[in-house]
Short mmCIF file of C-alpha atoms in Angstrom, two decimals:
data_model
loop_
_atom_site.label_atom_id
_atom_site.label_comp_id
_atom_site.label_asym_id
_atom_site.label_seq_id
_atom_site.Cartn_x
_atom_site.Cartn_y
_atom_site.Cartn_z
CA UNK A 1 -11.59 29.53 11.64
CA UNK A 2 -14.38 28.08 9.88
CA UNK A 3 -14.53 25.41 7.24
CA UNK A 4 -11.91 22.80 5.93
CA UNK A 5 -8.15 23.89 5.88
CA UNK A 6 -5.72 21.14 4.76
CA UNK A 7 -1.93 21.05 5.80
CA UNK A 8 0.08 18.87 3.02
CA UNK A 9 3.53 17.20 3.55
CA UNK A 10 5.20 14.96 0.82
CA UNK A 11 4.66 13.42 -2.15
CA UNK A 12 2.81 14.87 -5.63
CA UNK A 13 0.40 11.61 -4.75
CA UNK A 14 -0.14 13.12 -1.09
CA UNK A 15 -0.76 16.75 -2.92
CA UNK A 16 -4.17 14.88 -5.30
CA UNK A 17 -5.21 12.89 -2.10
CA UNK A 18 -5.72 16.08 0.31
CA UNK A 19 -7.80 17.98 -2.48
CA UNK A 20 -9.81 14.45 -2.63
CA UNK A 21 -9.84 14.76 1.79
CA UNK A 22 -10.77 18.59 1.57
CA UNK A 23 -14.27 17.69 -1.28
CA UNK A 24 -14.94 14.45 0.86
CA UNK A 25 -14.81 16.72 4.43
CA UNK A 26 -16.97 19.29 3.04
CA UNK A 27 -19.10 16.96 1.53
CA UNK A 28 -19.37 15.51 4.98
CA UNK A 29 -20.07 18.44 6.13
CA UNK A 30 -17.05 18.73 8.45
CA UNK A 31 -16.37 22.23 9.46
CA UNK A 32 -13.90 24.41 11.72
CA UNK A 33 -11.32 21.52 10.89
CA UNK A 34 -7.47 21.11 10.07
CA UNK A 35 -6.41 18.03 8.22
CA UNK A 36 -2.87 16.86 7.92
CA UNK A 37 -1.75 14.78 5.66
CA UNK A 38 1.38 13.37 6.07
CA UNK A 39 4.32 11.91 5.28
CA UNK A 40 6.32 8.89 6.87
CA UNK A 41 9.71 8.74 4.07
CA UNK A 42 11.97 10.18 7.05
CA UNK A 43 11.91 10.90 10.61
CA UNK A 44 12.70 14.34 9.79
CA UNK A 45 8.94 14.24 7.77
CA UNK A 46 7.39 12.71 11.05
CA UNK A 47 8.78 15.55 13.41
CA UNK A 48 7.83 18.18 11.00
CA UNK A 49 3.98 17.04 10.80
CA UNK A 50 4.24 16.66 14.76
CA UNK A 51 5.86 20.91 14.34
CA UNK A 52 3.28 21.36 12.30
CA UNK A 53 -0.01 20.00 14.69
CA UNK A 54 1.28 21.97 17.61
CA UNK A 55 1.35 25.35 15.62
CA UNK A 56 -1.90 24.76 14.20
CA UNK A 57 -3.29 24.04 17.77
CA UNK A 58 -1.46 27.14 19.03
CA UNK A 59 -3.22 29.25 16.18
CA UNK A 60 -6.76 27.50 16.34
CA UNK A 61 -7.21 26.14 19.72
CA UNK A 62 -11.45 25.82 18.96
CA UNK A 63 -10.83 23.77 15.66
CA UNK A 64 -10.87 20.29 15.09
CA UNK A 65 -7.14 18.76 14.27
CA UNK A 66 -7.29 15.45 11.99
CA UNK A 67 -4.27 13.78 11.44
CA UNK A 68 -3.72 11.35 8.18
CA UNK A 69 -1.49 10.34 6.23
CA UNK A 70 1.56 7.53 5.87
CA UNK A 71 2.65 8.92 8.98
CA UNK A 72 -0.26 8.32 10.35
CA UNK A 73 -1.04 4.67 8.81
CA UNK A 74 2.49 3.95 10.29
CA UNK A 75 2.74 5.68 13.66
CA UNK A 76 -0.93 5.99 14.40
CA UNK A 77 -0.69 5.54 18.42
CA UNK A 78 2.40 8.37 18.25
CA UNK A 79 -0.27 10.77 16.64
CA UNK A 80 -3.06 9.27 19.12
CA UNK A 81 -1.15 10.00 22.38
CA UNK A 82 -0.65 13.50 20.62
CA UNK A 83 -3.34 16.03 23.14
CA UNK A 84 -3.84 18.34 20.07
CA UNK A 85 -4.83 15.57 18.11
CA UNK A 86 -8.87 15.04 18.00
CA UNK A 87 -8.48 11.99 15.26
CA UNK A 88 -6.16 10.11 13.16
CA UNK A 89 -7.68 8.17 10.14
CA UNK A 90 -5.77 5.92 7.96
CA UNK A 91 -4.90 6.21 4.43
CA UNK A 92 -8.03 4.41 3.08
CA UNK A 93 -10.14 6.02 5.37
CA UNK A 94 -9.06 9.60 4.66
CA UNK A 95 -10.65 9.33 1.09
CA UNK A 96 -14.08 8.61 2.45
CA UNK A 97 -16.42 10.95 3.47
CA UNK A 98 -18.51 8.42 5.91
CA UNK A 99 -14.83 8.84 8.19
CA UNK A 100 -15.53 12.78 8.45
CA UNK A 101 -19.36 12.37 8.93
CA UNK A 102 -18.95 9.70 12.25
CA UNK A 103 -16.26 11.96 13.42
CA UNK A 104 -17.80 13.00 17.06
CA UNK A 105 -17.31 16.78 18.50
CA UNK A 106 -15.21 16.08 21.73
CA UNK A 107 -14.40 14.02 24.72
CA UNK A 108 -12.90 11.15 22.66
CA UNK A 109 -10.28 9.03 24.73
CA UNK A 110 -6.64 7.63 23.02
CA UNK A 111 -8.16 4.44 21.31
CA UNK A 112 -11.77 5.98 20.12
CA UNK A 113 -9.00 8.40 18.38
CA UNK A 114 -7.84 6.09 15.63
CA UNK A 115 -10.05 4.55 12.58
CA UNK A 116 -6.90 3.12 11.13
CA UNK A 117 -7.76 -0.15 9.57
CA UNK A 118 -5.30 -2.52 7.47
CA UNK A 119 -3.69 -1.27 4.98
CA UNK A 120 -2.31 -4.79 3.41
CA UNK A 121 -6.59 -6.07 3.45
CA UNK A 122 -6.92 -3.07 0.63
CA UNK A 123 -6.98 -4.70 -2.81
CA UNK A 124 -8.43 -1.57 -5.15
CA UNK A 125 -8.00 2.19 -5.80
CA UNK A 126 -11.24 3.61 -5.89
CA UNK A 127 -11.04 6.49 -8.38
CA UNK A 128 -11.14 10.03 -7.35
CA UNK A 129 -12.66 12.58 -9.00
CA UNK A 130 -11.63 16.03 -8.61
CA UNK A 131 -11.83 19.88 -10.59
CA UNK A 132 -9.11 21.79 -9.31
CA UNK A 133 -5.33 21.79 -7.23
CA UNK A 134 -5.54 24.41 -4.85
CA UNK A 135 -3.03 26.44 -5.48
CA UNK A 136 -0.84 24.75 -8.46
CA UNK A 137 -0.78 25.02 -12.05
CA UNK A 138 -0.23 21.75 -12.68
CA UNK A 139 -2.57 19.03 -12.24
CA UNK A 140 -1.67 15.75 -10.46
CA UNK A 141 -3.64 12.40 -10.87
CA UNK A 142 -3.45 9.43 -8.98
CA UNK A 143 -3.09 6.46 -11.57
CA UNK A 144 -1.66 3.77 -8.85
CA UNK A 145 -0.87 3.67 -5.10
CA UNK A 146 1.12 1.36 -2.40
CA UNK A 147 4.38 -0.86 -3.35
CA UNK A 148 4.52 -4.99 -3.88
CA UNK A 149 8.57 -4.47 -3.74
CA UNK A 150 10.46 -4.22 0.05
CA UNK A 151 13.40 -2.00 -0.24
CA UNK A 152 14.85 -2.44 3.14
CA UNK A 153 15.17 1.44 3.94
CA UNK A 154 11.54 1.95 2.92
CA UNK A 155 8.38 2.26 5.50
CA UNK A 156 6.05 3.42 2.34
CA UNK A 157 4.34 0.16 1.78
CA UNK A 158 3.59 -0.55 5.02
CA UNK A 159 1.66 3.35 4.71
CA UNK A 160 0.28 2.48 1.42
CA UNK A 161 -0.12 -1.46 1.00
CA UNK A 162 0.34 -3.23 -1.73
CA UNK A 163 0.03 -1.84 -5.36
CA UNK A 164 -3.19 -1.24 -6.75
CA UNK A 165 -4.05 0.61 -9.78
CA UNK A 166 -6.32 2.79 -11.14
CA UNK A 167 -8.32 1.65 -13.97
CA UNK A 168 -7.25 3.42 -17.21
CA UNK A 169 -10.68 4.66 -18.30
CA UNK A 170 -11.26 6.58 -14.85
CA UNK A 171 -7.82 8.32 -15.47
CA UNK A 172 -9.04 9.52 -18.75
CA UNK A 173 -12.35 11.03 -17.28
CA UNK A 174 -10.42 12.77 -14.42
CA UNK A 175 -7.83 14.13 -16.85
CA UNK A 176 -10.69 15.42 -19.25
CA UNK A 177 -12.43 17.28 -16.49
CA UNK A 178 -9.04 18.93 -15.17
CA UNK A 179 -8.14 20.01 -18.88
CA UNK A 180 -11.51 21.36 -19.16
CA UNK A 181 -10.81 22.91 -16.10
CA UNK A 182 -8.10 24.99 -17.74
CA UNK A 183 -5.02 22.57 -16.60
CA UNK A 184 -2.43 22.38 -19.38
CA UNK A 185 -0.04 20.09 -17.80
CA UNK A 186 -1.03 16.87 -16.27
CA UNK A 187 1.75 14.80 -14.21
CA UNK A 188 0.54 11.05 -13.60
CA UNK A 189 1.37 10.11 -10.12
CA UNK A 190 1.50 6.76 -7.75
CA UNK A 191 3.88 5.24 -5.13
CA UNK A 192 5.16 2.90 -7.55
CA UNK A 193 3.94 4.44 -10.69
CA UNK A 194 6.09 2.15 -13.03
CA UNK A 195 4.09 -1.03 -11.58
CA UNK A 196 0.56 0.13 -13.22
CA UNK A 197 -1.69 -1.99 -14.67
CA UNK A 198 -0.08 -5.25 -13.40
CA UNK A 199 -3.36 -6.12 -11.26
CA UNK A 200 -5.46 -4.67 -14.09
CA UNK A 201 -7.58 -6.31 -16.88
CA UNK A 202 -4.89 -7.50 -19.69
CA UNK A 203 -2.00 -5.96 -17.22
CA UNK A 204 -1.48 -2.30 -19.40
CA UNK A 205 1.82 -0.47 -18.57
CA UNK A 206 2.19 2.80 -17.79
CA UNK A 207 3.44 4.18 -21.36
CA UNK A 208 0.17 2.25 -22.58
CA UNK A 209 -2.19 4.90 -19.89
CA UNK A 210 0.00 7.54 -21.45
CA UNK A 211 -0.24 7.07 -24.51
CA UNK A 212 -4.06 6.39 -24.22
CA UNK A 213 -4.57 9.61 -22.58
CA UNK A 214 -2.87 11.80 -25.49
CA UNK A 215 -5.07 10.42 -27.80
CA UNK A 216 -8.17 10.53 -25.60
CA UNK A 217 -7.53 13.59 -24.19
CA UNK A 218 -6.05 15.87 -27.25
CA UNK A 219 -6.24 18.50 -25.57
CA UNK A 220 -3.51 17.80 -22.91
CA UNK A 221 -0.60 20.43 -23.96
CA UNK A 222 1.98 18.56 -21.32
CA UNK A 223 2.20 15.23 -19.99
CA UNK A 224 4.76 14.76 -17.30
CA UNK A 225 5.40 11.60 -15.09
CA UNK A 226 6.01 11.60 -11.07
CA UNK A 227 9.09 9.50 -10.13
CA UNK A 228 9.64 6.39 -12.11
CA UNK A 229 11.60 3.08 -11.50
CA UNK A 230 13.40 2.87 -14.51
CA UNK A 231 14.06 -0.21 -14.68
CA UNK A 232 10.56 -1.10 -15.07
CA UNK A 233 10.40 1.51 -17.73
CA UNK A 234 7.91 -0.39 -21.19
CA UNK A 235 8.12 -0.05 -24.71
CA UNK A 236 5.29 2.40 -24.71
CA UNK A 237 7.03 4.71 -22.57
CA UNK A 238 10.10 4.95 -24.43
CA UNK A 239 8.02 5.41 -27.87
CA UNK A 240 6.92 8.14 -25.94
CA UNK A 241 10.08 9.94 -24.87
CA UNK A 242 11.45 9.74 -28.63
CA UNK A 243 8.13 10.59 -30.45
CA UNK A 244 5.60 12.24 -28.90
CA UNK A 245 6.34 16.36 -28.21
CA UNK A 246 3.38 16.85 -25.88
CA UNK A 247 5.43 14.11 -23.39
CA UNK A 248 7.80 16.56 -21.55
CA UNK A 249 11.51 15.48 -21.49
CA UNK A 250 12.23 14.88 -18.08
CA UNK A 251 12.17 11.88 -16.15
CA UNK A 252 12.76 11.74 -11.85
CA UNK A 253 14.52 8.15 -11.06
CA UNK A 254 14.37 6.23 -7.82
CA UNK A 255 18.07 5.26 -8.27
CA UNK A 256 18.79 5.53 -4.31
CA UNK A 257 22.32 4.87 -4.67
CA UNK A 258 25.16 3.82 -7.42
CA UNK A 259 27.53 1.35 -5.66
CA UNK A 260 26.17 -2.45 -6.56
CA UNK A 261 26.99 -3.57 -3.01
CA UNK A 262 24.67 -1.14 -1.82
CA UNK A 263 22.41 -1.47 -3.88
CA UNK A 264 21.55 -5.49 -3.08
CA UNK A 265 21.65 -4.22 0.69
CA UNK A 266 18.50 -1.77 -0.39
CA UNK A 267 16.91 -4.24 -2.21
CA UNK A 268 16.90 -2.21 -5.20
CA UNK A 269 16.29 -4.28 -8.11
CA UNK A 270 18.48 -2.58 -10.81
CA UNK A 271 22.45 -2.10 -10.68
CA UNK A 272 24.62 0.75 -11.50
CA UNK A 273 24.87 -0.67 -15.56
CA UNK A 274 21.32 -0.68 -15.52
CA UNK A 275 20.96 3.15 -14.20
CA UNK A 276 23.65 4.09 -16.60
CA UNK A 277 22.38 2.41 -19.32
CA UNK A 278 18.84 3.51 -19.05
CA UNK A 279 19.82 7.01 -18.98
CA UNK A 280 22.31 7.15 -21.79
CA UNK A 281 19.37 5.11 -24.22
CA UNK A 282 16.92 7.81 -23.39
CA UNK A 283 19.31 10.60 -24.25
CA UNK A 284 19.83 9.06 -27.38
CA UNK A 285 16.21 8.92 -28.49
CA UNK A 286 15.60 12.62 -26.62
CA UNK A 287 18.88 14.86 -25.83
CA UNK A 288 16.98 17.25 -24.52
CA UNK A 289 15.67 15.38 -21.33
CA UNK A 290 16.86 15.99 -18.05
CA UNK A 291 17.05 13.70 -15.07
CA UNK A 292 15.98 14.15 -11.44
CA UNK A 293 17.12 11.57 -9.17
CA UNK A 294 16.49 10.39 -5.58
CA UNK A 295 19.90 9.19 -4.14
CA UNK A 296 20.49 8.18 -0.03
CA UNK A 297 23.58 9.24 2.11
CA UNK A 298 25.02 6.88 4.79
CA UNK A 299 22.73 3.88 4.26
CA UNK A 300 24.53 1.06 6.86
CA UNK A 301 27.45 -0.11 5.94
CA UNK A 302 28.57 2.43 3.34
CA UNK A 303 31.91 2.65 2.86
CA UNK A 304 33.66 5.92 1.85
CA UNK A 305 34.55 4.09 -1.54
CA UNK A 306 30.80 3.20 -1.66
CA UNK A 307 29.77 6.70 -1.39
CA UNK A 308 32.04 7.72 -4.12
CA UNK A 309 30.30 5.40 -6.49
CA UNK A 310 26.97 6.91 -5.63
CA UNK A 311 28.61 10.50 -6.69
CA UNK A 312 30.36 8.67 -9.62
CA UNK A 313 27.21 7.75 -10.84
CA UNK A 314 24.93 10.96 -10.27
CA UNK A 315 27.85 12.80 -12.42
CA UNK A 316 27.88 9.91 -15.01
CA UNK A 317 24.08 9.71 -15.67
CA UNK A 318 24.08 14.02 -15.48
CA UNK A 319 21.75 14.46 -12.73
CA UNK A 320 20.68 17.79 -13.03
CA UNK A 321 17.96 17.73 -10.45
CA UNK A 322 19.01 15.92 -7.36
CA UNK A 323 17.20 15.06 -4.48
CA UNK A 324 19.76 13.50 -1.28
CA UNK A 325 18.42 12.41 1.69
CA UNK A 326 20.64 11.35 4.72
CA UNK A 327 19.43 7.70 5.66
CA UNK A 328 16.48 7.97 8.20
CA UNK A 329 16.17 4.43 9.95
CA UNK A 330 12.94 3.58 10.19
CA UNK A 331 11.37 1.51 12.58
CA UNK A 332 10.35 -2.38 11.89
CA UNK A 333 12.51 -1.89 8.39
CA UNK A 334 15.45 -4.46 7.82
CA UNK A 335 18.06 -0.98 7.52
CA UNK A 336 17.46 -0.11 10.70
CA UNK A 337 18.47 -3.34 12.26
CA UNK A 338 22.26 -3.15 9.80
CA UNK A 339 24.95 -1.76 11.69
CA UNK A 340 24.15 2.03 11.55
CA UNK A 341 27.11 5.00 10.09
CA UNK A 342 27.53 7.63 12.85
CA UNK A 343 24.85 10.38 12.43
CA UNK A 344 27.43 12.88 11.99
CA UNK A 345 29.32 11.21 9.23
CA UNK A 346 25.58 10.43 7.75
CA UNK A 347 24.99 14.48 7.01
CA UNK A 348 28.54 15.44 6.50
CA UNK A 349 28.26 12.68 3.39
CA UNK A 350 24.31 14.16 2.56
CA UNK A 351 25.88 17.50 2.16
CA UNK A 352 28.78 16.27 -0.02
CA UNK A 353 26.49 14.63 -2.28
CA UNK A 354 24.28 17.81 -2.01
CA UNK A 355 27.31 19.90 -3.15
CA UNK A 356 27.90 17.54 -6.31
CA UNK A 357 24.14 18.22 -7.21
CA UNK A 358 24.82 21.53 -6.78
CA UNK A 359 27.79 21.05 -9.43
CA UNK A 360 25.53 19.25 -11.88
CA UNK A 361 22.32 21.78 -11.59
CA UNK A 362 24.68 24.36 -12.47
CA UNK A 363 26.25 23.16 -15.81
CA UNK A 364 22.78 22.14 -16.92
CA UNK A 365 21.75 25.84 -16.11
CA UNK A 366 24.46 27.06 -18.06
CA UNK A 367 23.83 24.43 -21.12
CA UNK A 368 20.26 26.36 -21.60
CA UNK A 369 21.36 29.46 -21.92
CA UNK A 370 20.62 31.20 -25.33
CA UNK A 371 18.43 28.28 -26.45
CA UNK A 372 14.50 29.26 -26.83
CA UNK A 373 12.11 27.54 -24.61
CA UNK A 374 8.34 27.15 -23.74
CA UNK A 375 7.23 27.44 -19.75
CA UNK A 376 4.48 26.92 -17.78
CA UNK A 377 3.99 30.10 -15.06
CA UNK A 378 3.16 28.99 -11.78
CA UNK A 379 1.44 30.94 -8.95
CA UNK A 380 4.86 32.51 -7.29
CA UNK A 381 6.52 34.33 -10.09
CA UNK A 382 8.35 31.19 -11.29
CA UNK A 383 8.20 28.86 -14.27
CA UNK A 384 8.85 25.24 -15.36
CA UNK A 385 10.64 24.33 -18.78
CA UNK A 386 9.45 21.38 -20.74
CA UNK A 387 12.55 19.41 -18.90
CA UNK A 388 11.40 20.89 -15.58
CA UNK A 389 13.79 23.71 -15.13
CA UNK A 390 13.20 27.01 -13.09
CA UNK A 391 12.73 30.27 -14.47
CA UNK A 392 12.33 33.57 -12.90
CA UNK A 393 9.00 34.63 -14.34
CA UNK A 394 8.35 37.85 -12.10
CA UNK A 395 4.91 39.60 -13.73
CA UNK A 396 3.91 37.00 -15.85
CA UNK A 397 0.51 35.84 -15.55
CA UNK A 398 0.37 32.67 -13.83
CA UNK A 399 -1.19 29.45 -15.80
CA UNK A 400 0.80 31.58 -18.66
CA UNK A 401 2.28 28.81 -21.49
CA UNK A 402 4.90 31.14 -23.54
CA UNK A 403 8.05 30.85 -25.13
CA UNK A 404 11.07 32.75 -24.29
CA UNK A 405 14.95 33.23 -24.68
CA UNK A 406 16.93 31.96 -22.08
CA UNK A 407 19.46 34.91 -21.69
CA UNK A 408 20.88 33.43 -18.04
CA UNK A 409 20.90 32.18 -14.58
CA UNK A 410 21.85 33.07 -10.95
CA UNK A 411 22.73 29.47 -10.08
CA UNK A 412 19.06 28.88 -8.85
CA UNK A 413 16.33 29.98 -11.69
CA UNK A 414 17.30 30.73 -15.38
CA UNK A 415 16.75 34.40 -16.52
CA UNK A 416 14.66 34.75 -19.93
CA UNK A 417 13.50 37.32 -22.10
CA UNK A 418 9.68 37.10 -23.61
CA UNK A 419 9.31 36.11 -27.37
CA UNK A 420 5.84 35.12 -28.30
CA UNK A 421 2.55 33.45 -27.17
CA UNK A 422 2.85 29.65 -27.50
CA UNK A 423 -0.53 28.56 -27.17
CA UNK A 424 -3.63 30.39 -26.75
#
């Protein structure tokens, strides 16, 4: 192979950050070289990157393997040890292109491996400037990175550090040169993105950077958020959801779980009457929204009445877009030292709570049918609604913004007929 390929795993924030690690490489001048970014949320992540290094040596053995990443940050001597593994570089080093340039050609021992520093020293997020997503429609910025809170199941901060964010007028360039790149949707991303602007000048909020950008940037079509905390949700933001059109109605929550219990054992800072509440206030200002939720099966010490609350409350709140993950204990987090739910019971409850999300994606499928709706074509024959819904777009020209009828679904994508161009 020649040049710089990059392998992604994870998050929307990972997804900017290896387009940021491919310009810095080249820039570098790095070359025959496979970077992998990954991701350290589950075990299951970890042993898929591992997968994922010993195919790519398999299929390059002359190239140069880089490993990165949260994984990385967090597990950097169980990367190091790796033989297929030339170099692991932390998270703040992957962004820089002096880490590529002092990279040497071989013969590097275990320890000369790793240029990992401290992720907890970092105090800023250097804005990144980039033109294009490889291969998505959408554009993702980094507005904030790393995590002051310390959910007990959670090995992200100790990836990411502590939140820093970025400052508000850098987001505005980098969302002007992706629009003028052709980009019509923007989604703001960060680890904690509902923390913004607390370490910033006069502490602005994220509905404050969003509303900023509309104005600045008039020529964003869609704004969309990454995952949000909501109860850290501002003013701003809600002005947003019942106002502003070009602010697409549909919100992902971090709700992790809906029994209370549970919920102070996580260290979550919001209860199930918050969650509830939150979601039936922004359905009043915006009916139309749709909710995607993260939500954990078999954290320690969940009862089977516990895990009944958690499905109580995905139905109650209408989770159309659910995202379970069996509890992963992760080393040197407070969860992995509670007494632990056998593994088995752990999945059979996952795929339970996978089953009910199957339940809820369904009737919001069939609530969209016949109603008329404007989608975004993406690069494999598929389609986003405003409130992030699938459609089967076969033979539509991708980066496409039309509206159509919604005339069905097969219980995966919603079937549509074409009506007219929506914006030129």
């Amino acid at each position: 192979m020649s040049g710089v390929e990059v392998i992604t795993f994870g998050c929307r924030l990972n997804t900017y950050e290896s387009e940021v690690m491919r310009a810095e490489a080249e820039k570098a001048g790095l070359n025959n070289a496979i970077l992998v970014n990954t991701c350290a949320v589950t075990a299951e992540a970890v042993r898929q990157a591992r997968q994922a290094i010993r195919r790519a040596r398999r299929d390059n053995p002359h190239a140069r393997i880089i490993v990165t990443g949260c994984a990385a940050q967090t597990e950097k001597e169980t990367f190091a040890e790796m033989a297929d593994v030339d170099a692991v570089l932390g998270n703040e080093e992957k962004l820089k292109s002096a880490s590529y340039r002092s990279l040497p050609d071989f013969g590097v021992s275990a320890e000369e491996k790793l240029r990992v520093n401290d992720i907890m020293s970092v105090r800023a997020t250097a804005p990144q400037m980039i033109r294009h997503i490889d291969g998505h429609v959408r554009a993702f910025i980094q507005v904030q990175n790393g995590c002051d809170h310390r959910c007990t199941f959670c090995i992200i901060p100790y990836g990411r550090g502590n939140s820093r964010s970025v400052p508000m007028g850098a987001v505005v360039d980098q969302s002007r040169r992706l629009v003028e790149g052709g980009y019509r949707e923007i989604v703001l991303t960060g680890v904690d993105a509902t923390s913004y602007g607390g370490d910033l000048p006069g502490t602005p909020t994220l509905g404050l950077l969003a509303k900023t950008l509309l104005k600045q940037v008039p020529d964003i079509l869609r704004l969309r958020l990454s995952s949000i905390d909501s109860i850290e949700a501002d003013p701003h933001l809600l002005d947003l959801i019942a106002d502003e059109p070009r602010f697409m109605p549909h919100l992902h929550l971090s709700l992790q779980h809906g029994d209370d219990l549970i919920l102070k054992r996580m260290k979550r800072r919001h209860s199930s009457a918050d969650a509830r509440a939150f979601c039936a206030a922004v359905r009043a200002l915006r009916p139309e929204l749709s909710f995607g939720a993260d939500m954990i099966a078999g954290f320690p010490t969940e009862t089977e009445a516990m895990f009944e609350n958690a499905m109580r409350l995905a139905e109650d709140c209408g989770i159309a877009h659910l995202h379970v993950f069996p509890y992963s204990p992760r080393p040197g987090t407070p969860a992995a030292r509670m007494p632990q739910l056998d593994r088995a019971l752990v999945k059979e409850r996952a795929a339970r709570l996978r089953g009910k999300g199957a339940e809820l994606y369904a009737a919001h499928l069939d609530s969209m049918i016949g109603g008329d709706e404007t989608i975004l074509v993406e690069m494999n024959g598929l389609a986003h609604t405003e409130n992030f819904t699938l459609v089967d777009a076969a033979g539509l020209e991708p980066r496409s913004l039309i509206t159509v009828e919604i005339t069905g679904h097969n219980g995966k994508h919603l079937a549509m007929q074409r009506k007219q161009m929506a914006a030129a």
